[in-house]
Every structure is written in C-alpha cells, then in structure tokens.
Short mmCIF file of C-alpha atoms in Angstrom, two decimals:
data_model
loop_
_atom_site.label_atom_id
_atom_site.label_comp_id
_atom_site.label_asym_id
_atom_site.label_seq_id
_atom_site.Cartn_x
_atom_site.Cartn_y
_atom_site.Cartn_z
CA MET A 328 92.37 58.16 78.37
CA GLN A 329 92.44 57.05 74.76
CA LYS A 330 94.91 58.82 72.56
CA ASN A 331 92.49 60.35 70.11
CA LEU A 332 90.40 62.01 72.82
CA ALA A 333 90.76 65.64 73.82
CA ILE A 334 88.24 65.71 76.66
CA CYS A 335 86.81 62.80 78.56
CA VAL A 336 84.09 63.54 81.11
CA LYS A 337 82.85 60.71 83.28
CA ASP A 338 79.87 60.74 85.67
CA LEU A 339 80.54 64.37 86.38
CA GLY A 340 78.65 65.94 89.26
CA MET A 341 78.86 69.44 90.69
CA ARG A 342 77.14 70.16 93.97
CA PHE A 343 76.49 73.56 95.45
CA ASN A 344 75.31 74.33 98.92
CA LEU A 345 72.53 76.81 98.73
CA SER A 346 71.82 77.77 102.26
CA GLN A 347 68.65 79.77 102.44
CA GLU A 348 70.22 82.31 104.72
CA ARG A 349 73.85 82.76 103.94
CA VAL A 350 75.96 81.94 106.96
CA ASP A 351 79.14 83.86 106.54
CA ASN A 352 79.70 85.27 109.95
CA LEU A 353 80.99 83.60 113.00
CA LYS A 354 78.15 84.43 115.37
CA GLU A 355 75.49 82.85 113.20
CA PHE A 356 77.67 79.87 112.47
CA ILE A 357 78.28 79.14 116.14
CA ILE A 358 74.66 79.67 117.13
CA LYS A 359 73.41 77.48 114.32
CA PHE A 360 76.11 74.92 114.90
CA LEU A 361 75.18 74.64 118.56
CA ARG A 362 71.49 74.39 117.74
CA ARG A 363 72.32 71.89 115.03
CA ASP A 364 70.55 74.18 112.69
CA LEU A 365 73.10 74.26 109.90
CA LYS A 366 71.16 73.06 106.93
CA PHE A 367 72.52 73.17 103.54
CA ASN A 368 70.24 72.90 100.60
CA GLU A 369 72.11 70.69 98.27
CA PHE A 370 71.80 71.57 94.68
CA TRP A 371 73.35 69.57 91.89
CA ALA A 372 74.18 71.92 89.04
CA LEU A 373 75.50 68.93 87.14
CA LYS A 374 74.70 65.31 87.73
CA ASP A 375 76.00 62.16 86.04
CA VAL A 376 77.20 63.92 82.95
CA SER A 377 79.40 61.80 80.71
CA PHE A 378 80.66 62.52 77.24
CA LYS A 379 83.79 62.34 75.16
CA ILE A 380 85.21 64.74 72.63
CA LYS A 381 87.66 63.52 70.04
CA LYS A 382 90.56 65.67 68.99
CA GLY A 383 89.49 68.23 66.42
CA GLU A 384 85.82 67.79 67.20
CA ARG A 385 83.59 70.79 67.86
CA LEU A 386 80.96 70.18 70.48
CA GLY A 387 78.09 72.58 71.06
CA VAL A 388 76.43 72.72 74.46
CA LEU A 389 72.75 73.62 74.38
CA GLY A 390 70.38 74.23 77.24
CA LEU A 391 68.12 76.78 78.85
CA ASN A 392 69.31 79.28 81.42
CA GLY A 393 70.38 77.53 84.59
CA SER A 394 70.79 74.16 82.96
CA GLY A 395 74.45 73.95 83.96
CA LYS A 396 76.19 74.98 80.76
CA SER A 397 78.52 77.54 82.27
CA THR A 398 79.21 75.31 85.25
CA LEU A 399 80.26 72.59 82.84
CA LEU A 400 82.69 74.93 81.09
CA LYS A 401 84.12 76.06 84.41
CA VAL A 402 84.68 72.47 85.48
CA VAL A 403 86.35 71.62 82.18
CA SER A 404 88.63 74.65 82.38
CA GLY A 405 89.63 73.72 85.94
CA VAL A 406 88.16 76.69 87.78
CA LEU A 407 85.69 74.49 89.63
CA LYS A 408 86.63 71.16 91.06
CA PRO A 409 83.93 68.54 90.46
CA SER A 410 82.16 67.10 93.50
CA ALA A 411 81.81 63.75 91.80
CA GLY A 412 83.14 61.95 88.76
CA SER A 413 86.23 62.75 86.81
CA ILE A 414 87.40 64.83 83.94
CA GLU A 415 90.47 64.41 81.80
CA THR A 416 91.81 66.81 79.21
CA SER A 417 94.85 66.78 77.00
CA GLY A 418 96.74 69.78 75.68
CA VAL A 419 96.65 73.54 76.22
CA ILE A 420 93.24 74.91 77.09
CA ALA A 421 92.26 78.48 76.26
CA PRO A 422 89.18 79.36 78.27
CA LEU A 423 87.24 82.28 76.86
CA LEU A 424 84.77 82.79 79.65
CA GLU A 425 83.31 86.11 80.75
CA LEU A 426 85.83 88.17 78.88
CA GLY A 427 86.88 91.37 80.54
CA ALA A 428 86.23 90.24 84.10
CA GLY A 429 89.39 89.77 86.10
CA PHE A 430 91.25 92.80 84.88
CA SER A 431 92.74 95.19 87.39
CA PRO A 432 90.80 98.46 86.96
CA GLU A 433 93.63 100.78 88.00
CA TYR A 434 96.06 99.20 85.59
CA THR A 435 96.41 100.41 82.01
CA GLY A 436 95.52 98.17 79.11
CA ARG A 437 99.16 97.38 78.46
CA GLU A 438 99.86 96.47 82.09
CA ASN A 439 96.76 94.33 82.13
CA ILE A 440 98.00 92.39 79.12
CA TYR A 441 101.02 91.28 81.13
CA LEU A 442 99.04 90.62 84.28
CA TYR A 443 96.24 88.71 82.60
CA GLY A 444 98.70 86.91 80.35
CA ALA A 445 100.53 85.74 83.46
CA VAL A 446 97.24 84.52 84.93
CA LEU A 447 96.66 82.49 81.79
CA GLY A 448 100.09 80.95 82.28
CA PHE A 449 102.06 82.77 79.56
CA THR A 450 105.69 83.69 80.07
CA LYS A 451 107.13 87.19 79.94
CA GLU A 452 109.18 86.40 76.84
CA PHE A 453 106.09 85.15 75.05
CA LEU A 454 104.13 88.28 75.96
CA ASP A 455 106.97 90.61 74.96
CA GLU A 456 106.96 88.93 71.61
CA LYS A 457 103.19 89.02 71.17
CA ILE A 458 102.28 92.36 72.71
CA ASP A 459 102.10 94.24 69.43
CA GLU A 460 99.92 91.55 67.95
CA ILE A 461 97.57 91.71 70.94
CA VAL A 462 97.33 95.51 70.91
CA ASP A 463 96.85 95.46 67.18
CA PHE A 464 94.12 92.87 67.23
CA SER A 465 92.22 94.57 70.06
CA GLY A 466 92.06 97.71 67.91
CA LEU A 467 92.38 99.86 71.05
CA GLY A 468 95.10 102.07 69.61
CA GLU A 469 96.22 104.74 72.04
CA PHE A 470 93.65 103.65 74.64
CA ILE A 471 96.06 100.87 75.53
CA GLU A 472 97.86 103.34 77.84
CA VAL A 473 94.64 104.32 79.66
CA PRO A 474 93.53 102.64 82.91
CA ILE A 475 90.99 99.89 82.30
CA LYS A 476 88.44 101.52 84.57
CA ASN A 477 87.85 104.09 81.84
CA TYR A 478 87.11 101.42 79.23
CA SER A 479 83.67 100.56 77.98
CA SER A 480 82.58 96.96 78.51
CA GLY A 481 83.02 96.30 74.79
CA MET A 482 86.60 97.53 74.90
CA LYS A 483 87.37 95.33 77.88
CA ALA A 484 85.91 92.31 76.16
CA ARG A 485 87.92 93.03 73.02
CA LEU A 486 91.13 93.22 75.00
CA GLY A 487 90.25 90.03 76.88
CA PHE A 488 89.55 88.22 73.66
CA SER A 489 92.79 89.41 72.09
CA ILE A 490 94.89 88.22 75.03
CA ALA A 491 93.20 84.86 75.42
CA THR A 492 93.41 83.97 71.73
CA VAL A 493 97.03 84.88 71.20
CA VAL A 494 98.04 81.29 72.03
CA GLU A 495 97.50 78.39 69.71
CA PRO A 496 95.40 76.24 72.00
CA ASP A 497 94.57 72.57 71.62
CA ILE A 498 91.19 73.06 73.27
CA LEU A 499 89.13 76.19 72.97
CA ILE A 500 86.34 76.85 75.43
CA LEU A 501 83.86 79.44 74.24
CA ASP A 502 81.04 80.89 76.29
CA GLU A 503 78.93 83.27 74.23
CA VAL A 504 82.06 85.15 73.30
CA LEU A 505 81.26 85.45 69.64
CA SER A 506 78.89 88.24 70.55
CA VAL A 507 81.69 90.49 71.74
CA GLY A 508 82.17 94.08 70.64
CA ASP A 509 80.82 95.85 67.59
CA LYS A 510 80.05 94.27 64.26
CA LYS A 511 83.52 94.87 62.90
CA PHE A 512 85.24 93.23 65.83
CA ARG A 513 82.74 90.41 65.83
CA ARG A 514 83.65 89.57 62.26
CA LYS A 515 87.35 89.79 63.11
CA SER A 516 87.01 87.51 66.14
CA GLU A 517 84.90 85.03 64.23
CA ASN A 518 87.56 84.91 61.53
CA LYS A 519 90.20 84.25 64.15
CA ILE A 520 88.18 81.46 65.69
CA MET A 521 87.54 80.04 62.23
CA SER A 522 91.25 79.98 61.46
CA MET A 523 91.77 78.03 64.67
CA PHE A 524 89.05 75.63 63.55
CA ASP A 525 90.93 75.09 60.32
CA ARG A 526 94.01 74.13 62.25
CA GLY A 527 91.99 71.43 63.95
CA VAL A 528 91.45 72.84 67.42
CA THR A 529 89.00 71.01 69.69
CA VAL A 530 86.10 73.23 70.67
CA LEU A 531 83.59 73.30 73.47
CA PHE A 532 81.04 75.93 72.60
CA VAL A 533 78.14 77.37 74.56
CA SER A 534 75.62 79.62 72.92
CA HIS A 535 71.96 80.47 73.06
CA SER A 536 71.98 80.96 69.36
CA LEU A 537 70.98 77.63 67.85
CA GLU A 538 71.88 78.92 64.44
CA GLN A 539 75.46 79.66 65.57
CA VAL A 540 75.84 76.22 67.11
CA VAL A 541 74.62 74.49 63.97
CA ARG A 542 76.96 76.57 61.86
CA LEU A 543 80.09 76.07 63.98
CA CYS A 544 79.80 72.65 65.59
CA ASP A 545 79.69 69.12 64.31
CA ARG A 546 78.26 67.53 67.45
CA ALA A 547 76.10 68.79 70.26
CA ILE A 548 74.72 67.89 73.66
CA ILE A 549 71.71 69.19 75.52
CA LEU A 550 71.74 69.83 79.25
CA ASP A 551 68.54 70.05 81.22
CA SER A 552 68.67 70.77 84.97
CA GLY A 553 72.21 69.52 85.09
CA ARG A 554 71.57 66.28 83.29
CA LEU A 555 72.65 65.23 79.86
CA VAL A 556 69.45 64.58 77.91
CA ALA A 557 70.67 64.30 74.33
CA GLU A 558 73.91 63.74 72.50
CA GLY A 559 74.72 63.28 68.85
CA PRO A 560 75.31 64.93 65.47
CA VAL A 561 74.45 68.60 65.60
CA ASP A 562 71.48 68.46 63.17
CA LYS A 563 69.73 65.76 65.13
CA VAL A 564 70.33 67.42 68.48
CA ALA A 565 69.27 70.80 67.13
CA ARG A 566 65.92 69.32 66.13
CA ILE A 567 65.39 67.87 69.59
CA TYR A 568 66.33 71.19 71.15
CA LYS A 569 63.90 73.01 68.92
CA ASN A 570 61.10 70.72 70.01
CA MET A 571 62.10 71.21 73.64
CA THR A 572 62.01 74.96 73.51
CA GLU A 573 58.86 75.41 71.52
CA MET B 152 100.13 65.26 93.40
CA ASN B 153 103.57 64.72 94.80
CA LEU B 154 105.99 67.34 96.03
CA LYS B 155 108.05 67.42 92.86
CA GLN B 156 105.02 68.25 90.77
CA TYR B 157 104.17 71.00 93.22
CA PHE B 158 107.50 72.66 92.71
CA LYS B 159 107.19 72.26 88.97
CA ASN B 160 103.79 73.87 89.09
CA PHE B 161 105.12 76.65 91.29
CA TYR B 162 107.89 77.28 88.79
CA ARG B 163 105.32 77.52 86.03
CA TYR B 164 103.53 80.30 87.86
CA LYS B 165 106.69 82.13 88.91
CA TYR B 166 106.04 84.87 86.38
CA LEU B 167 102.49 85.34 87.65
CA LEU B 168 103.85 85.72 91.17
CA ILE B 169 106.26 88.41 89.98
CA GLU B 170 103.48 90.22 88.12
CA LEU B 171 101.16 90.16 91.13
CA VAL B 172 103.88 91.47 93.44
CA LYS B 173 104.62 94.22 90.95
CA LYS B 174 100.94 95.07 90.73
CA ASN B 175 100.48 95.31 94.49
CA ILE B 176 103.46 97.62 94.88
CA LYS B 177 102.72 99.75 91.85
CA LEU B 178 99.05 100.28 92.68
CA LYS B 179 99.69 101.10 96.31
CA TYR B 180 101.29 104.40 95.48
CA ARG B 181 99.77 105.17 92.11
CA ARG B 182 98.37 108.68 91.88
CA SER B 183 100.41 109.96 94.82
CA TYR B 184 103.06 112.54 93.96
CA LEU B 185 105.76 111.08 96.14
CA GLY B 186 104.94 107.52 95.11
CA ILE B 187 107.21 104.84 96.48
CA LEU B 188 108.97 107.46 98.66
CA TRP B 189 106.03 107.10 101.04
CA THR B 190 107.37 103.74 102.13
CA MET B 191 110.20 105.74 103.71
CA ILE B 192 108.51 109.00 104.65
CA GLU B 193 105.67 107.34 106.51
CA PRO B 194 107.79 105.37 109.02
CA LEU B 195 110.03 108.40 109.45
CA LEU B 196 107.08 110.59 110.39
CA THR B 197 105.56 108.03 112.77
CA MET B 198 108.97 107.59 114.33
CA MET B 199 109.06 111.34 115.00
CA VAL B 200 105.60 111.30 116.54
CA LEU B 201 106.43 108.34 118.76
CA THR B 202 109.76 109.87 119.76
CA VAL B 203 108.07 113.11 120.78
CA VAL B 204 105.31 111.33 122.70
CA PHE B 205 107.27 108.56 124.38
CA GLY B 206 110.69 110.21 124.41
CA THR B 207 110.09 113.84 125.25
CA PHE B 208 106.74 113.67 127.07
CA PHE B 209 107.57 110.54 129.05
CA GLY B 210 111.12 111.67 129.66
CA ASN B 211 113.25 109.16 127.81
CA ASP B 212 116.49 110.95 126.99
CA ASP B 213 118.36 108.14 125.23
CA PRO B 214 119.70 109.82 122.07
CA GLN B 215 119.35 106.59 120.11
CA TYR B 216 115.76 106.08 121.20
CA PRO B 217 114.42 106.91 117.68
CA VAL B 218 116.37 103.91 116.32
CA TYR B 219 114.87 101.74 119.03
CA ILE B 220 111.38 102.83 118.00
CA LEU B 221 112.05 102.54 114.30
CA CYS B 222 113.30 98.94 114.59
CA GLY B 223 110.12 97.91 116.37
CA ARG B 224 107.79 99.90 114.21
CA LEU B 225 109.19 98.77 110.87
CA LEU B 226 109.05 95.09 111.75
CA TYR B 227 105.64 95.35 113.35
CA SER B 228 104.15 97.25 110.44
CA PHE B 229 105.46 94.68 107.99
CA PHE B 230 103.76 91.97 110.00
CA SER B 231 100.55 93.89 110.42
CA SER B 232 100.16 95.08 106.83
CA GLY B 233 101.46 91.79 105.42
CA SER B 234 99.07 89.65 107.39
CA LYS B 235 96.19 92.00 106.59
CA ALA B 236 96.96 91.86 102.88
CA GLY B 237 97.25 88.08 103.14
CA LEU B 238 93.89 87.93 104.89
CA LYS B 239 92.22 89.70 101.99
CA ALA B 240 94.23 87.99 99.26
CA ILE B 241 91.54 85.48 98.35
CA SER B 242 88.47 87.65 98.74
CA SER B 243 89.95 90.59 96.84
CA ASN B 244 91.02 88.41 93.93
CA ALA B 245 87.64 86.72 93.76
CA SER B 246 86.95 87.84 90.21
CA MET B 247 90.15 86.18 88.98
CA ILE B 248 89.63 83.06 91.02
CA LYS B 249 86.16 82.59 89.59
CA LYS B 250 87.43 82.80 86.06
CA VAL B 251 90.76 81.15 85.52
CA TYR B 252 92.46 78.32 87.32
CA VAL B 253 95.57 79.46 89.14
CA PRO B 254 97.04 77.86 92.26
CA LYS B 255 95.36 80.00 94.87
CA TYR B 256 98.26 80.20 97.30
CA ILE B 257 99.95 82.41 94.70
CA TYR B 258 97.62 85.24 95.75
CA VAL B 259 98.57 84.92 99.42
CA PHE B 260 102.27 84.61 98.58
CA SER B 261 102.17 87.71 96.42
CA ALA B 262 100.43 89.73 99.15
CA ILE B 263 103.09 88.85 101.73
CA ILE B 264 106.02 89.21 99.33
CA SER B 265 104.95 92.63 98.08
CA ASN B 266 104.69 93.87 101.66
CA PHE B 267 108.09 92.38 102.38
CA VAL B 268 109.58 94.23 99.42
CA THR B 269 108.19 97.59 100.56
CA PHE B 270 109.42 96.75 104.05
CA LEU B 271 112.95 96.15 102.71
CA ILE B 272 112.81 99.50 100.91
CA SER B 273 111.74 101.20 104.12
CA LEU B 274 114.83 99.82 105.86
CA ILE B 275 116.72 102.57 104.03
CA VAL B 276 115.21 104.97 106.56
CA LEU B 277 116.66 102.91 109.37
CA VAL B 278 120.10 103.10 107.79
CA GLY B 279 119.75 106.88 107.42
CA VAL B 280 118.54 107.47 110.96
CA GLY B 281 121.21 105.10 112.27
CA ILE B 282 123.96 107.08 110.54
CA VAL B 283 122.60 110.41 111.77
CA LEU B 284 122.37 109.19 115.37
CA LYS B 285 125.81 107.53 115.14
CA VAL B 286 124.83 103.92 115.69
CA GLU B 287 128.04 101.93 115.23
CA PRO B 288 127.61 98.96 112.88
CA THR B 289 129.19 95.76 114.18
CA ILE B 290 129.74 92.29 112.85
CA TYR B 291 126.46 91.29 114.55
CA LEU B 292 124.63 93.38 111.99
CA LEU B 293 124.71 90.32 109.73
CA GLN B 294 122.45 88.52 112.20
CA ALA B 295 119.65 90.94 111.36
CA ILE B 296 118.64 88.71 108.48
CA VAL B 297 117.63 85.87 110.82
CA PRO B 298 114.69 87.60 112.57
CA LEU B 299 113.59 89.03 109.24
CA VAL B 300 113.38 85.61 107.62
CA ILE B 301 111.56 84.20 110.63
CA LEU B 302 109.11 87.10 110.59
CA PHE B 303 108.50 86.53 106.88
CA VAL B 304 107.73 82.87 107.43
CA PHE B 305 105.45 83.66 110.35
CA SER B 306 103.57 86.30 108.35
CA LEU B 307 103.12 83.85 105.50
CA GLY B 308 101.67 81.27 107.89
CA CYS B 309 99.29 83.85 109.36
CA GLY B 310 98.32 84.94 105.84
CA LEU B 311 97.45 81.39 104.82
CA ILE B 312 95.36 80.75 107.94
CA LEU B 313 93.61 84.13 107.89
CA SER B 314 92.82 84.12 104.18
CA THR B 315 91.21 80.69 104.49
CA LEU B 316 89.13 81.67 107.51
CA ASN B 317 88.15 84.97 105.94
CA VAL B 318 86.58 83.22 102.98
CA PHE B 319 84.11 81.49 105.27
CA PHE B 320 83.75 84.10 108.00
CA ARG B 321 84.03 87.72 107.08
CA ASP B 322 84.31 88.62 110.76
CA ILE B 323 87.94 87.59 110.75
CA GLU B 324 88.93 90.88 109.18
CA TYR B 325 87.57 92.86 112.15
CA ILE B 326 88.80 90.43 114.75
CA TRP B 327 92.25 90.50 113.24
CA SER B 328 92.48 94.29 113.24
CA VAL B 329 91.84 94.22 117.01
CA ALA B 330 94.28 91.36 117.42
CA THR B 331 97.05 93.24 115.62
CA LEU B 332 96.43 96.19 117.92
CA LEU B 333 96.92 93.90 120.89
CA ILE B 334 100.08 92.49 119.33
CA MET B 335 101.38 96.01 118.81
CA TYR B 336 101.07 96.86 122.51
CA ALA B 337 102.53 93.51 123.47
CA SER B 338 105.64 93.88 121.31
CA ALA B 339 107.57 96.58 123.19
CA ILE B 340 107.74 98.87 120.23
CA PHE B 341 107.93 102.17 122.10
CA TYR B 342 108.67 101.06 125.65
CA GLN B 343 111.42 99.00 127.24
CA PRO B 344 110.45 95.35 127.82
CA ASP B 345 111.90 95.56 131.35
CA LYS B 346 108.98 97.72 132.41
CA VAL B 347 106.56 94.89 131.71
CA ILE B 348 108.86 92.16 132.98
CA ASN B 349 109.22 94.04 136.30
CA THR B 350 105.47 93.88 136.83
CA GLY B 351 105.64 90.08 136.50
CA ASN B 352 103.94 89.98 133.12
CA GLY B 353 106.99 88.95 131.13
CA TRP B 354 105.23 85.84 129.83
CA ILE B 355 103.59 88.05 127.23
CA PHE B 356 106.95 88.32 125.49
CA ASP B 357 107.66 84.60 125.74
CA ILE B 358 104.66 83.76 123.58
CA ASN B 359 105.00 86.62 121.14
CA PRO B 360 107.14 85.81 118.08
CA ILE B 361 106.83 89.40 116.84
CA PHE B 362 108.49 90.69 119.98
CA MET B 363 111.19 88.01 119.75
CA CYS B 364 112.02 89.03 116.19
CA ILE B 365 112.05 92.72 117.07
CA SER B 366 114.27 92.08 120.06
CA ASN B 367 116.77 90.04 118.06
CA PHE B 368 116.71 92.62 115.30
CA ARG B 369 117.56 95.34 117.82
CA ASP B 370 120.40 93.26 119.21
CA ALA B 371 121.86 93.00 115.72
CA VAL B 372 121.24 96.55 114.55
CA LEU B 373 121.20 98.80 117.60
CA TYR B 374 123.06 97.10 120.44
CA GLY B 375 125.58 95.20 118.34
CA ARG B 376 125.49 92.02 120.37
CA GLN B 377 124.76 88.34 119.96
CA MET B 378 121.04 87.69 119.58
CA ASN B 379 119.01 85.83 122.15
CA MET B 380 119.15 82.22 120.98
CA ASN B 381 116.08 81.22 123.01
CA TYR B 382 114.05 83.88 121.25
CA CYS B 383 115.48 82.80 117.93
CA MET B 384 114.60 79.14 118.36
CA ALA B 385 111.19 79.84 119.90
CA SER B 386 110.14 82.29 117.18
CA LEU B 387 111.42 79.94 114.49
CA ALA B 388 109.44 77.06 115.97
CA ILE B 389 106.25 79.14 116.17
CA ALA B 390 106.76 80.39 112.60
CA VAL B 391 107.27 76.91 111.20
CA VAL B 392 104.27 75.49 113.04
CA THR B 393 102.12 78.39 111.81
CA VAL B 394 103.18 77.88 108.23
CA VAL B 395 102.55 74.14 108.37
CA VAL B 396 99.12 74.62 109.94
CA GLY B 397 98.35 77.34 107.41
CA ALA B 398 99.44 75.24 104.45
CA VAL B 399 97.42 72.22 105.55
CA LEU B 400 94.32 74.30 106.27
CA PHE B 401 94.62 76.17 102.99
CA TYR B 402 95.23 73.01 101.01
CA ARG B 403 92.20 71.27 102.49
CA LYS B 404 89.79 74.15 101.96
CA GLN B 405 91.00 75.73 98.73
CA ASP B 406 88.57 73.89 96.45
CA LYS B 407 85.67 75.33 98.42
CA PHE B 408 86.82 78.96 98.14
CA ILE B 409 85.09 79.55 94.87
CA LEU B 410 81.71 78.59 96.33
CA TYR B 411 81.98 81.25 99.02
CA VAL B 412 83.93 84.21 97.66
#
C-alpha cells in the first residue's frame, strides 16, 4: 500500500448465504444433505467495490437502505471478513457502529467502561487514566453506578460514544452516530468529532442526511445494490445522488 | 499469520481476557446474598445429599466417603459447567462479535477460565472436609495438579469444538446436556469403580478422561499414593488431541460465525 493512503479497498466482495428456510438444526441439515436439498441463495451485499482514501481525507458513503453501506463499514473495521478482494488499512481504527449494543446489561456503567474499553483493545492503565474524562463526557453523573439495563437507549449511546472516542484514532468510522442523544449531547459529540477532523483524522462516514455528508466530507461514493456507482468530490456526487433519489 | 504474531495478538488482548473472566464470575453471583460463597456452599450441600443417599441408604460406612464423593463431584462439575459455558460462549456474545473485531477464541477461553477459577475456589471446601474427616496429606498431594491441568486442557478442547458446532446447529446444546449426564454416571463419582469393572464393563473407564482425572486426583488427595500413569498418559493424550481438533475446527470456521449467530 502506498504511504499516503489510509484505506485501500480492492475488488471487495461480501457474500451472504440467504437460505429461504434457515437450517440451523441437525435434523433438517442431515435430511436436506441426504436429499441434496441444501440450497443457499447467494447474495452479494458488496461486489467489486474498489476505492482508496488518502490520509486525512473524509469520505462519505451514500446509498439507499440495503445498498451495502453498513456492510462496507463492518468489513473495513474488521468485524466481517470479505468473501472476495482485499482491504488494507493503516493506523488505529475507532469504529463507531451501533453505539450502545454490546454492553453487558447487568454491569454498571463504570464496569461497562472497562469491559467495553477492553473489547476495543485499550489497556487497563489507559482506562484508569481516562475514566473521569469518559464519565464526564457522557454526562451520566451518578447514573454511572447504575446497571446498564436501567439506562435509556440515549444514555447507552452516549456512554458508547464517550468510550469509543476517548482514543485519538487515525481512522474514524462513523455510522449515523451524529444523531445520538439529545440536542445538547449532539452538539457536544459533533464538536468532538470536529476537533478530530482538525487533527487530520481519516474519516469514513455513513449517513442518510445528504446535508450532513456535504458539510463534513470532502469526497463521497455512492453504493447501489452493493456496487460502487459513483465516486468523486462531494458536491458532484451529491448532485448525482440527488438525481438518483428523486 | 505465523505463530509469533498469534502470541503477540493474544498478549494484546490479555486485558480483555481478564475483564471477561471477571465479568463471568462477578455476574454469576450478583444479587445473591451469599455471593461467591455459593461456590463453596453448593458442592458442600450436594456432597451431603450424595453421602446420605449413597452412603447411608446404600450402606457405605467408609468415614471418608464424603471426601471420595467431593473429589469426583468437584472435578466433574468443573468439566460440565465449563464445557457448557464454552458451548454458549460464541452465541451468548453474539452482540459483541457482530460489532467489534476481537479474536473469537477469547470468548471460549474466558468461559473455561472463569469456571476454572470458581472451581479452584471451591477446592477450599475439599480442604475443610478433608481436615474434619482427618485425611492425612502426603507428599503425593502435589500430584493433584496434574489431573487438574489435564482436565482444564480437555475442557478447553471440548469448549472450542462445542462452541463451533453450536453456532451452526443449536441442537448441540441439548445433546450435550444429555451427554454430560452420561459422562457423570460413567465417571464413578458416587460409586466405586470396582463395581462396574466386576461386571466386565470396565472399558467405560478406559475411554473416559474425566474418570481418569478424578481417579488420579483421588490418589493424590485421598489415598496418598502414586497416580496411575496409564490414566495420566491416556487422559493427557485425549486432552491434547481434543484441543488440537478444537483449535483447527474453530480456526477454520470462525469467519463464518458472524453470518450465523
């Protein structure tokens, strides 16, 4: 990979098997296997997607529901392994996907900070040092000692955001997260993201809000049924997207 | 990826492993008044029940019979709860797995390790009961660690195999709960193995690593004699094979987990 690139995606393909009836028990599997009846409906959520992001560039990903945007982010962040093609990234990635999922409901907010921090690959020393900052930013106050199961979804998302953004990442992956929490927190989180932008973080950003993409990104791509249909400066791509959706 | 990178990666996630083990142990007894004490009270109570049923009712008057039962029960219940937790490790952490990349074997490891830790705590009961019933500790006591390590490795192997299968076939959970029942009766926990051997069915012990570990553990703790080397080698061989099979199976299938969980 060239030195000035942060993400390099080449001929990326992601295949899912959508079996009409889900075979997840042994009896059905054996019966269908013996009758040679195991059909898998192949479905390519992404197909032949290639693009490059330079360091410090902010790429918006546009597309309708089901066009493969979230799948793309999951592949880039390493959660999904691509069925075809390759993907290279350089530096620390902070994935901000589906904030608030993945917490342990019986655990208190504070315990979840350590647990979730560990999942994100932070060390204990780092978390000890940053815990006050995280609690402070989440604005949860004394609720931090309450089990997560008693949190509202907004509170969970705020905590998730606070933990995930405590690092200084090289690559930031954002999936609709700028619509988290109430107006006050939204402004706070946008400010935080903006300060990361100023430091030159590379961004991969998914949003349904065209206005947000235009405001935050300098380049954009459009996905349609898993294929890359347009790529270029954000203004140009936004115009194409507008024509597509209207 | 070569082996060195694997260890480096494992080291990177060491803290996550510790956190997950802590979580499993903490949450198990949260909201119970006696908390972690249950790891000791529960085996003590079952030991009493089994002693009454199989000692008093069936006329076994060996005064150290409770120690005999406890040895078997503690080791068996580590294996059974450990392998069950391992089996569910992937499916119960599905929400994490779908979100953030973490080496997935960490979940299976943490399930087995946390059960091993509670098992080690419950050994305190064995020490207490041993002292009360005047079991003399001997130099062979040090050998007790061997069957425990073997049992740990075997449980880990089972956990890796079962968790992989359970992702694709949810039936495994039910099959395994019947299988562990069978293993329990085949491990001479509350009867003397001679009774089965005398009926000509001794082969059941020769293929059962759980029994071998329990038997060697009793030799070290209760009888104070050299352990059975055949049992030691056989159980070690089975454990290593299981772990290798489990690791290979898990490694080959792990990228598909997310599509099924």
